[in-house]
């Protein structure tokens, strides 16, 4: 490839469509209506030389019927000039004039062209080349011609700016002002990028050293304001926007994305691929490509244990850096920042307590409400922005020596040296895979929120679940200890057989907002039952207490969200229950789960309470299945979330939705499988639903788990079936 082709045309890898670019350049060379710049002839000569040594076959062929946006998909941003010259110029003189001006301007060393000028010209050329008519008119005034051409206003404006810049005319460019609120800020540990418009959460991270085989899949979460009636209903139940699992995801497959303006286009084209990658990552945790094999771990262990330091201290520092990465699941940058004590570094080491501090991933709440306070949400560690993990494997003195030695080394050279050493061991052993060893092991054994909290690395499955979880310090230590022990076992290192005690009392919780304690729930149900049993039948207090008791107990048994209908009637508890609790006008969301037989008793009991209230109070017109009585015993109050909150105020200071958080915490605490937990909560990331293709979940086993959970929960909360004998 000639130098001029490389510098001006900058073809993509494989020179896709080379023969079509040649033909288009040939038509420019043969033009006689305007002076063709010499660079066009030079480029054509170089391409003719390349074509004489045909190598690419079909990749180089002429395909006018296939537009650049399809054939050159993924390369338009990085190779705009090649795409502009690929565009069909057989039927439009204006396209040829713009192509000629683009090449002339790029060859002019005095022309002041910015990348977005070139991109604008290329886009308009591609748009005009798709026209169906013949345009054989030569234009003396290109600016006027572009202003009248069939394109959008922004396309014509941007292309006009290119023309003025190419012709040496004065171009007014907006000065870049203060853009602090739209700059994308990136969290180096989790990969989260956020700006004024939203956040990009990395769901499947790419390996920087192996991006071709492991591309990144991310989710774009826009900052939205609730305006619809359904959204207001969600807010009135105490559900934060982040807690509401989105009905639609914008998944981005990050391969060659360079410009934010095309991210949504690529998302639309590649959403199926992104979802497939995410589904595989979620459904096949034990065989993820991001894990090192046992053989590779053995090679890594041998390298760390090698005490041949003839080359100076570099190898010792590499061994220590790798060890810290392995045992803290931190990136190389995190480790170097910790050693250099860089301000704002994520990973920290407490020299006195011999503990590592991992940056904590917390739910991103849209509201400022701090929620109800109790022994869980106000525990000693609940407000910490870091998670403590013990240093079990590295002598503190060695870390101190590593820190001092690293200060005299040049960071870039040391990073390159580490990667060189790892490459000498195996092409697959990369700093990224080392970082994720213990993390990937933990993902296959523990709830994703526990793993995400422990290691400070995002898990797609925990995006919504984190709003419904309270992770104790005991769970963190158990997860960390067992995962690192398993990693050491696979590396052939000596491991302890002692199992951390999971029954010991927790000192604190890393909790979501409004997480009720067992005592709070038990006391609330007890007070409701007392009022329901002791009040006069048919009275306002009796009806409302029974209604609230049924709503709250049924919410426990069904984990209903309670936004549109707070109560689910259950007719056949021996079967799975199918219901909807999240429908919107433009979105349908169904649930399928098993329920306890007590839920059927609750349904029958409420129906009898309702009938008796209507009869005793001679209520003629009842449009709602669930209703409350106001002070006059005649006015019916709808079961709207804000009304439930009002009537519950004397019993309960949590949002109704908090019972879902309580149930999920108990599901995890009791050791219920992740699959059964997801069924009960209706929390499924892509690839995790029990009814997804290739799912191996056994409904019979999940039903057995769920029934055992509720038998235990009903006993612990002192809920008695006798409360729900039909009246």
XYZ file of C-alpha atoms in Angstrom, residues 37-635:
599
model
C -6.517 17.847 -8.244
C -3.333 15.829 -8.960
C -3.809 13.806 -5.765
C -6.727 11.983 -7.404
C -4.492 10.671 -10.184
C -1.804 9.655 -7.688
C -4.304 7.786 -5.531
C -5.759 5.962 -8.534
C -2.281 4.911 -9.659
C -1.504 3.451 -6.238
C -4.820 1.589 -6.095
C -4.276 0.225 -9.617
C -0.927 -1.115 -8.448
C -2.556 -2.783 -5.458
C -5.267 -4.262 -7.685
C -2.634 -5.773 -9.991
C -1.598 -7.966 -7.083
C -5.112 -9.203 -6.308
C -5.263 -10.700 -2.810
C -8.627 -10.075 -1.241
C -11.052 -11.575 -3.749
C -14.657 -10.868 -2.759
C -13.634 -8.304 -0.131
C -12.373 -5.998 -2.878
C -15.250 -6.568 -5.299
C -17.640 -3.922 -6.672
C -21.032 -3.920 -4.944
C -22.870 -0.690 -5.713
C -26.094 -2.173 -4.388
C -24.579 -2.465 -0.890
C -24.252 0.977 0.741
C -21.229 1.974 2.786
C -23.256 1.927 5.999
C -23.729 -1.834 5.564
C -20.563 -3.022 3.875
C -18.237 -0.827 5.917
C -20.238 -1.178 9.144
C -18.033 -0.601 12.181
C -15.376 1.334 10.235
C -17.248 4.516 9.254
C -15.966 6.508 12.215
C -12.319 5.482 11.935
C -12.193 5.461 8.103
C -14.527 8.245 6.889
C -12.599 9.173 3.732
C -12.528 5.603 2.446
C -16.283 5.358 3.063
C -16.838 8.648 1.199
C -14.875 7.381 -1.805
C -16.690 4.050 -1.678
C -20.031 5.896 -2.079
C -21.509 5.449 -5.576
C -20.786 8.515 -7.756
C -22.116 7.164 -11.066
C -25.335 9.183 -11.057
C -24.513 12.434 -9.243
C -22.161 15.196 -10.308
C -22.589 16.805 -6.871
C -21.257 13.659 -5.201
C -18.202 13.725 -7.513
C -17.603 17.415 -6.829
C -17.712 16.835 -3.075
C -15.415 13.801 -3.326
C -12.954 15.805 -5.401
C -13.016 18.742 -2.970
C -12.537 16.395 -0.011
C -9.407 14.828 -1.515
C -8.020 18.213 -2.577
C -8.509 19.648 0.921
C -6.877 16.635 2.585
C -3.866 16.983 0.313
C -3.557 20.721 1.046
C -1.131 21.202 3.938
C -2.540 24.715 4.560
C -6.178 23.638 4.864
C -7.581 23.793 8.389
C -9.812 20.730 8.601
C -10.948 19.115 11.811
C -12.016 15.465 12.066
C -15.692 16.394 12.379
C -15.418 18.454 9.162
C -14.236 15.371 7.281
C -16.913 13.241 8.941
C -19.608 15.735 7.913
C -18.467 15.708 4.283
C -18.348 11.922 4.242
C -21.833 11.613 5.710
C -23.417 13.966 3.148
C -21.626 12.187 0.287
C -22.976 8.835 1.474
C -26.493 10.246 1.856
C -26.533 11.818 -1.635
C -25.121 8.660 -3.227
C -28.268 6.783 -2.199
C -30.474 9.023 -4.377
C -32.421 7.316 -7.141
C -32.433 10.034 -9.816
C -29.799 11.257 -12.271
C -27.975 14.521 -11.496
C -25.736 15.600 -14.365
C -25.589 19.320 -13.525
C -22.275 20.946 -12.644
C -22.525 23.375 -9.699
C -20.482 26.563 -9.628
C -21.630 27.300 -6.086
C -21.247 24.213 -3.935
C -22.607 25.920 -0.835
C -25.842 26.773 -2.634
C -26.050 23.271 -4.119
C -25.655 21.660 -0.713
C -28.237 23.997 0.793
C -30.790 22.773 -1.767
C -29.900 19.061 -1.719
C -32.156 16.354 -0.201
C -30.601 15.976 3.262
C -31.412 16.958 6.815
C -30.745 20.479 8.045
C -27.929 19.395 10.337
C -26.267 17.350 7.585
C -26.347 20.338 5.221
C -25.116 22.759 7.887
C -22.186 20.557 8.852
C -21.243 19.868 5.241
C -21.402 23.606 4.528
C -18.877 24.168 7.294
C -16.567 21.645 5.610
C -16.900 23.383 2.220
C -16.025 26.782 3.685
C -13.033 25.338 5.509
C -11.849 23.501 2.369
C -12.164 26.653 0.250
C -10.211 28.691 2.804
C -13.194 30.797 3.810
C -13.801 32.014 7.333
C -15.456 29.370 9.471
C -17.203 30.275 12.700
C -16.719 27.551 15.249
C -18.340 27.557 18.626
C -15.822 27.872 21.392
C -15.840 25.010 23.822
C -17.205 26.429 27.019
C -17.601 24.899 30.412
C -18.800 21.345 29.871
C -18.212 19.964 33.299
C -21.713 18.570 33.458
C -21.455 16.605 30.204
C -17.926 15.260 30.366
C -17.950 11.495 30.646
C -16.429 10.480 33.931
C -15.187 6.919 34.180
C -14.796 4.740 37.235
C -11.600 2.844 36.543
C -12.479 -0.138 38.729
C -16.023 -0.881 37.534
C -15.798 0.751 34.094
C -18.948 2.833 34.704
C -19.046 5.981 32.566
C -21.505 8.726 33.372
C -22.368 12.211 32.262
C -25.303 14.613 32.345
C -27.462 12.369 30.169
C -27.004 9.002 31.805
C -24.641 6.201 32.675
C -23.000 3.379 30.783
C -22.719 0.290 32.978
C -20.279 -2.399 31.881
C -22.134 -5.722 31.987
C -19.530 -7.912 30.302
C -16.113 -6.240 30.462
C -13.653 -6.462 27.619
C -10.141 -7.709 28.133
C -7.912 -4.762 27.086
C -5.220 -7.231 26.073
C -7.597 -9.451 24.108
C -10.456 -7.235 22.820
C -11.128 -9.221 19.653
C -12.209 -12.387 21.453
C -13.808 -10.598 24.381
C -15.680 -7.400 23.408
C -17.416 -5.275 25.998
C -21.167 -5.282 26.449
C -22.575 -2.253 28.252
C -25.989 -0.928 29.175
C -26.941 2.710 28.701
C -29.167 3.972 31.523
C -30.627 7.377 30.756
C -31.445 9.918 33.439
C -35.208 10.139 33.074
C -37.795 12.168 34.916
C -41.094 10.529 35.770
C -43.985 12.215 34.047
C -46.558 9.499 33.387
C -49.306 8.474 35.743
C -47.785 5.006 36.045
C -44.462 6.518 37.009
C -46.123 8.636 39.682
C -47.700 5.479 41.042
C -44.264 3.891 41.271
C -42.870 6.856 43.191
C -45.814 6.870 45.601
C -45.124 3.263 46.601
C -41.628 4.248 47.668
C -39.994 2.566 44.674
C -36.926 4.471 43.541
C -36.478 4.606 39.747
C -33.386 2.421 40.023
C -35.339 -0.290 41.844
C -37.788 -0.639 38.984
C -36.292 -3.208 36.642
C -36.351 -1.598 33.191
C -38.649 -3.037 30.617
C -36.263 -2.165 27.827
C -32.492 -2.153 27.819
C -30.203 -0.272 25.464
C -27.287 -2.663 25.166
C -24.102 -1.456 23.503
C -21.643 -3.877 21.969
C -18.397 -1.942 22.258
C -16.064 -3.096 19.511
C -15.121 -0.094 17.399
C -17.345 2.545 18.973
C -15.462 5.813 18.929
C -18.094 8.526 18.585
C -21.009 8.917 20.968
C -23.245 10.078 18.115
C -23.357 6.593 16.590
C -23.688 4.542 19.777
C -27.445 4.206 19.527
C -27.248 3.226 15.851
C -24.763 0.506 16.662
C -26.906 -0.562 19.601
C -29.859 -1.056 17.285
C -27.839 -3.078 14.812
C -25.970 -5.173 17.333
C -28.454 -5.475 20.190
C -29.085 -9.121 19.341
C -25.369 -9.890 19.403
C -24.948 -7.981 22.652
C -27.848 -9.846 24.240
C -26.437 -13.180 23.107
C -23.049 -12.377 24.638
C -24.697 -11.216 27.864
C -26.930 -14.303 27.987
C -23.921 -16.586 27.583
C -22.021 -14.682 30.266
C -24.928 -15.025 32.706
C -25.974 -18.570 31.872
C -22.526 -20.183 31.759
C -20.627 -18.660 34.690
C -18.303 -21.645 35.332
C -16.970 -21.693 31.772
C -16.514 -18.011 31.096
C -13.675 -17.092 28.771
C -12.503 -14.614 31.386
C -11.317 -17.355 33.743
C -7.813 -18.757 33.664
C -7.605 -22.528 33.420
C -6.105 -24.596 36.241
C -2.989 -25.187 34.129
C -2.572 -21.439 33.572
C -3.069 -20.783 37.283
C -0.338 -23.318 38.063
C 2.016 -21.501 35.675
C 1.162 -18.222 37.388
C 1.729 -19.729 40.848
C 5.142 -21.038 39.794
C 6.103 -17.600 38.542
C 5.055 -15.913 41.803
C 6.961 -18.497 43.870
C 10.164 -18.272 41.787
C 12.890 -16.683 43.917
C 15.483 -16.239 41.151
C 16.018 -12.468 41.306
C 19.139 -12.149 39.177
C 17.540 -9.327 37.194
C 17.151 -6.971 40.155
C 13.971 -5.919 41.949
C 11.694 -5.676 38.919
C 10.603 -9.302 39.137
C 9.966 -9.055 42.873
C 7.743 -6.042 42.275
C 5.907 -7.883 39.503
C 5.310 -10.844 41.816
C 3.915 -8.568 44.504
C 1.720 -6.644 42.041
C 0.285 -9.905 40.670
C -0.353 -11.219 44.187
C -2.254 -8.086 45.210
C -4.260 -8.213 41.980
C -5.146 -11.859 42.643
C -6.198 -11.378 46.257
C -8.071 -8.088 45.876
C -9.449 -8.484 42.327
C -7.952 -5.098 41.510
C -6.635 -3.786 38.223
C -2.968 -3.050 37.722
C -3.702 0.685 37.876
C -5.500 0.217 41.204
C -2.526 -1.642 42.649
C -0.016 0.945 41.445
C -2.190 3.792 42.753
C -2.413 2.065 46.131
C 1.351 1.569 46.284
C 1.996 5.172 45.297
C -0.720 6.345 47.721
C -2.286 8.369 44.920
C -5.064 10.680 46.029
C -8.407 9.264 45.016
C -7.030 5.778 44.361
C -9.684 3.078 44.699
C -7.817 0.313 46.483
C -6.445 1.114 49.955
C -4.396 -0.855 52.484
C -4.783 -0.340 56.222
C -1.281 -1.027 57.567
C -2.421 -1.051 61.204
C -5.403 -3.424 60.880
C -3.870 -5.432 58.004
C -6.949 -4.987 55.851
C -7.696 -3.983 52.279
C -10.372 -1.436 51.503
C -12.272 -2.081 48.286
C -14.383 0.739 46.733
C -18.017 -0.034 47.451
C -20.622 -0.170 44.698
C -23.806 1.422 45.973
C -27.277 1.750 44.424
C -27.634 4.885 42.344
C -30.739 6.435 43.834
C -32.525 9.180 41.935
C -34.203 10.598 45.046
C -32.552 12.087 48.123
C -34.747 10.339 50.661
C -32.514 8.481 53.126
C -35.227 5.983 54.003
C -36.234 4.427 57.316
C -33.495 3.906 59.883
C -32.975 0.730 61.892
C -30.200 -1.602 63.041
C -29.533 -2.689 59.444
C -29.698 0.584 57.528
C -27.891 2.497 60.303
C -25.244 -0.102 61.135
C -21.624 1.024 61.730
C -20.572 0.237 58.149
C -23.752 1.182 56.284
C -22.482 4.627 55.281
C -18.926 3.552 54.374
C -17.879 4.074 50.760
C -15.560 1.085 50.976
C -15.769 -2.607 51.888
C -13.217 -4.208 54.219
C -11.627 -7.540 53.301
C -8.935 -9.229 55.415
C -5.354 -9.615 54.220
C -4.896 -13.363 54.655
C -2.038 -14.160 52.299
C 0.536 -11.335 52.020
C 2.870 -10.131 54.765
C 2.284 -6.422 55.499
C 6.060 -5.917 55.490
C 6.237 -7.181 51.902
C 3.552 -4.722 50.834
C 5.465 -1.890 52.504
C 8.699 -2.927 50.743
C 6.838 -3.110 47.401
C 5.441 0.357 47.986
C 8.872 1.876 48.663
C 10.533 0.111 45.730
C 7.831 1.120 43.270
C 8.319 4.811 43.981
C 11.704 4.793 42.218
C 10.381 3.027 39.095
C 8.837 4.654 36.058
C 5.182 3.622 36.011
C 4.752 3.163 32.271
C 7.891 1.071 31.945
C 6.917 -1.078 34.902
C 3.444 -1.710 33.457
C 4.948 -2.709 30.131
C 7.406 -4.999 31.921
C 4.560 -6.804 33.743
C 2.682 -7.437 30.517
C 5.862 -8.659 28.859
C 6.506 -11.100 31.705
C 2.930 -12.402 31.558
C 3.079 -12.822 27.792
C 6.198 -14.965 28.233
C 4.096 -17.311 30.391
C 1.072 -17.577 28.070
C -0.835 -15.457 25.572
C -4.007 -16.000 27.635
C -2.574 -14.850 30.956
C -3.391 -11.133 30.983
C -3.666 -8.592 33.789
C -7.416 -8.458 33.186
C -7.899 -12.199 33.695
C -5.650 -12.160 36.760
C -7.793 -9.417 38.259
C -10.979 -11.452 37.819
C -9.790 -14.904 39.013
C -11.284 -14.972 42.517
C -14.198 -12.806 41.381
C -15.256 -15.264 38.650
C -14.961 -18.162 41.093
C -17.154 -16.336 43.613
C -19.800 -15.587 40.959
C -20.492 -19.301 40.529
C -21.065 -19.882 44.251
C -22.624 -16.762 45.786
C -25.451 -14.313 45.285
C -24.316 -11.675 42.750
C -24.939 -8.771 45.145
C -22.657 -10.374 47.751
C -19.942 -10.872 45.139
C -20.327 -7.362 43.724
C -20.123 -5.885 47.214
C -17.132 -8.020 48.231
C -14.916 -7.347 45.231
C -16.164 -3.957 44.021
C -16.715 -5.197 40.460
C -20.079 -4.823 38.749
C -22.233 -7.832 37.913
C -25.069 -7.404 35.438
C -27.332 -9.663 37.502
C -26.950 -7.349 40.512
C -28.116 -4.163 38.777
C -31.616 -4.362 40.250
C -31.017 -6.857 43.071
C -28.676 -4.446 44.868
C -31.692 -2.250 45.689
C -33.246 -5.228 47.496
C -30.256 -6.525 49.433
C -28.408 -6.092 52.704
C -24.978 -7.754 52.697
C -23.450 -8.366 56.113
C -19.761 -8.168 56.939
C -19.918 -11.896 57.750
C -21.174 -12.676 54.235
C -18.399 -10.558 52.720
C -15.661 -12.321 54.690
C -17.114 -15.766 53.931
C -17.413 -15.010 50.201
C -13.894 -13.582 50.032
C -12.259 -16.360 52.052
C -13.877 -19.271 50.228
C -13.288 -17.766 46.754
C -9.602 -17.037 47.366
C -9.093 -20.472 48.928
C -10.590 -22.150 45.894
C -8.354 -20.035 43.675
C -5.280 -21.075 45.676
C -6.359 -24.715 45.487
C -6.538 -24.475 41.701
C -3.095 -22.867 41.720
C -1.667 -25.825 43.635
C -1.033 -23.787 46.796
C -1.575 -24.891 50.372
C -5.070 -24.040 51.616
C -6.780 -24.262 54.987
C -9.693 -26.642 55.476
C -11.246 -24.428 58.133
C -14.606 -22.998 57.035
C -15.469 -19.456 58.139
C -18.366 -19.331 60.584
C -21.460 -17.987 58.814
C -23.661 -18.239 61.917
C -21.794 -15.594 63.878
C -23.606 -12.316 64.464
C -23.014 -9.588 61.909
C -21.326 -6.400 63.058
C -22.882 -4.379 60.268
C -24.554 -4.384 56.869
C -23.896 -2.835 53.466
C -27.584 -2.224 52.923
C -30.033 -0.707 50.488
C -32.513 1.875 51.730
C -35.651 0.906 53.624
C -34.512 -2.619 54.485
C -36.829 -3.798 57.295
C -35.511 -5.890 60.156
C -37.216 -9.122 61.197
C -38.531 -7.397 64.319
C -40.052 -4.528 62.294
C -42.007 -6.892 60.043
C -43.096 -9.140 62.898
C -44.296 -6.209 64.997
C -46.208 -4.671 62.090
C -48.080 -7.905 61.334
C -48.811 -8.466 65.023
C -50.357 -5.002 65.435
C -52.489 -5.422 62.315
C -53.713 -8.838 63.465
C -54.643 -7.507 66.905
C -56.752 -4.695 65.424
C -58.267 -7.056 62.865
C -59.338 -9.571 65.522
C -60.419 -7.174 68.280
C -62.426 -4.550 66.381
C -66.180 -4.677 65.846
C -67.176 -6.480 62.677
C -68.197 -4.173 59.866
C -66.616 -1.131 61.473
C -64.151 1.067 59.655
C -61.276 -0.032 61.899
C -62.154 -3.714 61.490
C -62.455 -3.545 57.715
C -59.325 -1.467 57.188
C -57.208 -3.550 59.587
C -58.270 -6.793 57.891
C -57.696 -5.274 54.466
C -54.209 -4.086 55.416
C -53.400 -7.430 57.061
C -54.395 -9.305 53.917
C -52.463 -6.882 51.686
C -49.267 -7.131 53.741
C -49.325 -10.901 54.264
C -50.169 -11.476 50.612
C -47.336 -9.121 49.670
C -44.970 -11.310 51.679
C -46.257 -14.478 50.020
C -46.305 -13.168 46.432
C -43.678 -10.350 46.508
C -46.105 -8.230 44.479
C -44.898 -4.717 43.742
C -48.205 -3.130 44.709
C -48.180 -0.291 42.189
C -51.339 -0.901 40.178
C -53.085 -3.559 42.274
C -51.788 -4.272 45.794
C -53.543 -7.638 46.145
C -53.368 -10.806 44.050
C -56.267 -13.253 44.481
C -55.013 -16.843 44.640
C -57.492 -19.588 43.796
C -55.317 -22.688 43.399
C -52.189 -22.505 45.538
C -51.107 -26.012 44.516
C -50.346 -24.660 41.067
C -47.982 -21.960 39.886
C -49.412 -18.452 39.945
C -49.392 -16.317 36.788
C -50.022 -12.601 37.207
C -48.973 -9.143 36.053
C -47.836 -6.318 38.311
C -45.794 -4.084 36.072
C -47.810 -3.438 32.928
C -47.692 -0.088 31.207
C -49.544 1.074 28.105
C -46.473 0.325 25.989
C -45.020 -2.618 27.922
C -46.315 -5.956 29.181
C -44.564 -7.737 32.002
C -45.807 -11.064 33.395
C -44.778 -13.172 36.374
C -44.849 -16.912 36.921
C -44.094 -18.296 40.370
C -45.122 -20.712 43.106
C -47.024 -19.507 46.168
C -47.675 -20.906 49.624
C -51.136 -22.408 50.455
C -51.624 -19.664 53.048
C -52.068 -17.181 50.191
C -55.251 -18.983 49.169
C -56.594 -18.659 52.716
C -55.804 -14.932 52.665
C -57.754 -14.554 49.415
C -60.823 -16.341 50.764
C -60.655 -14.395 54.020
C -60.527 -11.012 52.340
C -63.471 -11.891 50.100
C -65.550 -12.730 53.169
C -64.440 -9.502 54.922
C -65.366 -7.513 51.844
C -68.778 -9.143 51.526
C -69.586 -8.603 55.203
C -68.542 -4.946 55.085
C -70.687 -4.307 51.999
C -73.636 -6.068 53.611
C -73.472 -4.491 57.082
C -72.853 -0.975 55.780
C -75.376 -1.321 52.924
C -72.856 -0.218 50.316
C -74.549 -0.279 46.935
C -71.851 0.387 44.372
C -68.364 -1.098 44.788
C -66.214 -0.811 41.686
C -62.934 -1.962 43.211
C -62.149 -5.408 44.568
C -59.938 -3.891 47.285
C -61.124 -0.790 49.111
C -60.817 1.059 52.414
C -63.494 2.798 54.446
C -63.120 6.427 55.377
C -64.146 7.904 58.731
C -67.857 8.025 57.869
C -68.012 4.277 57.081
C -69.661 5.188 53.767
C -66.952 6.727 51.602
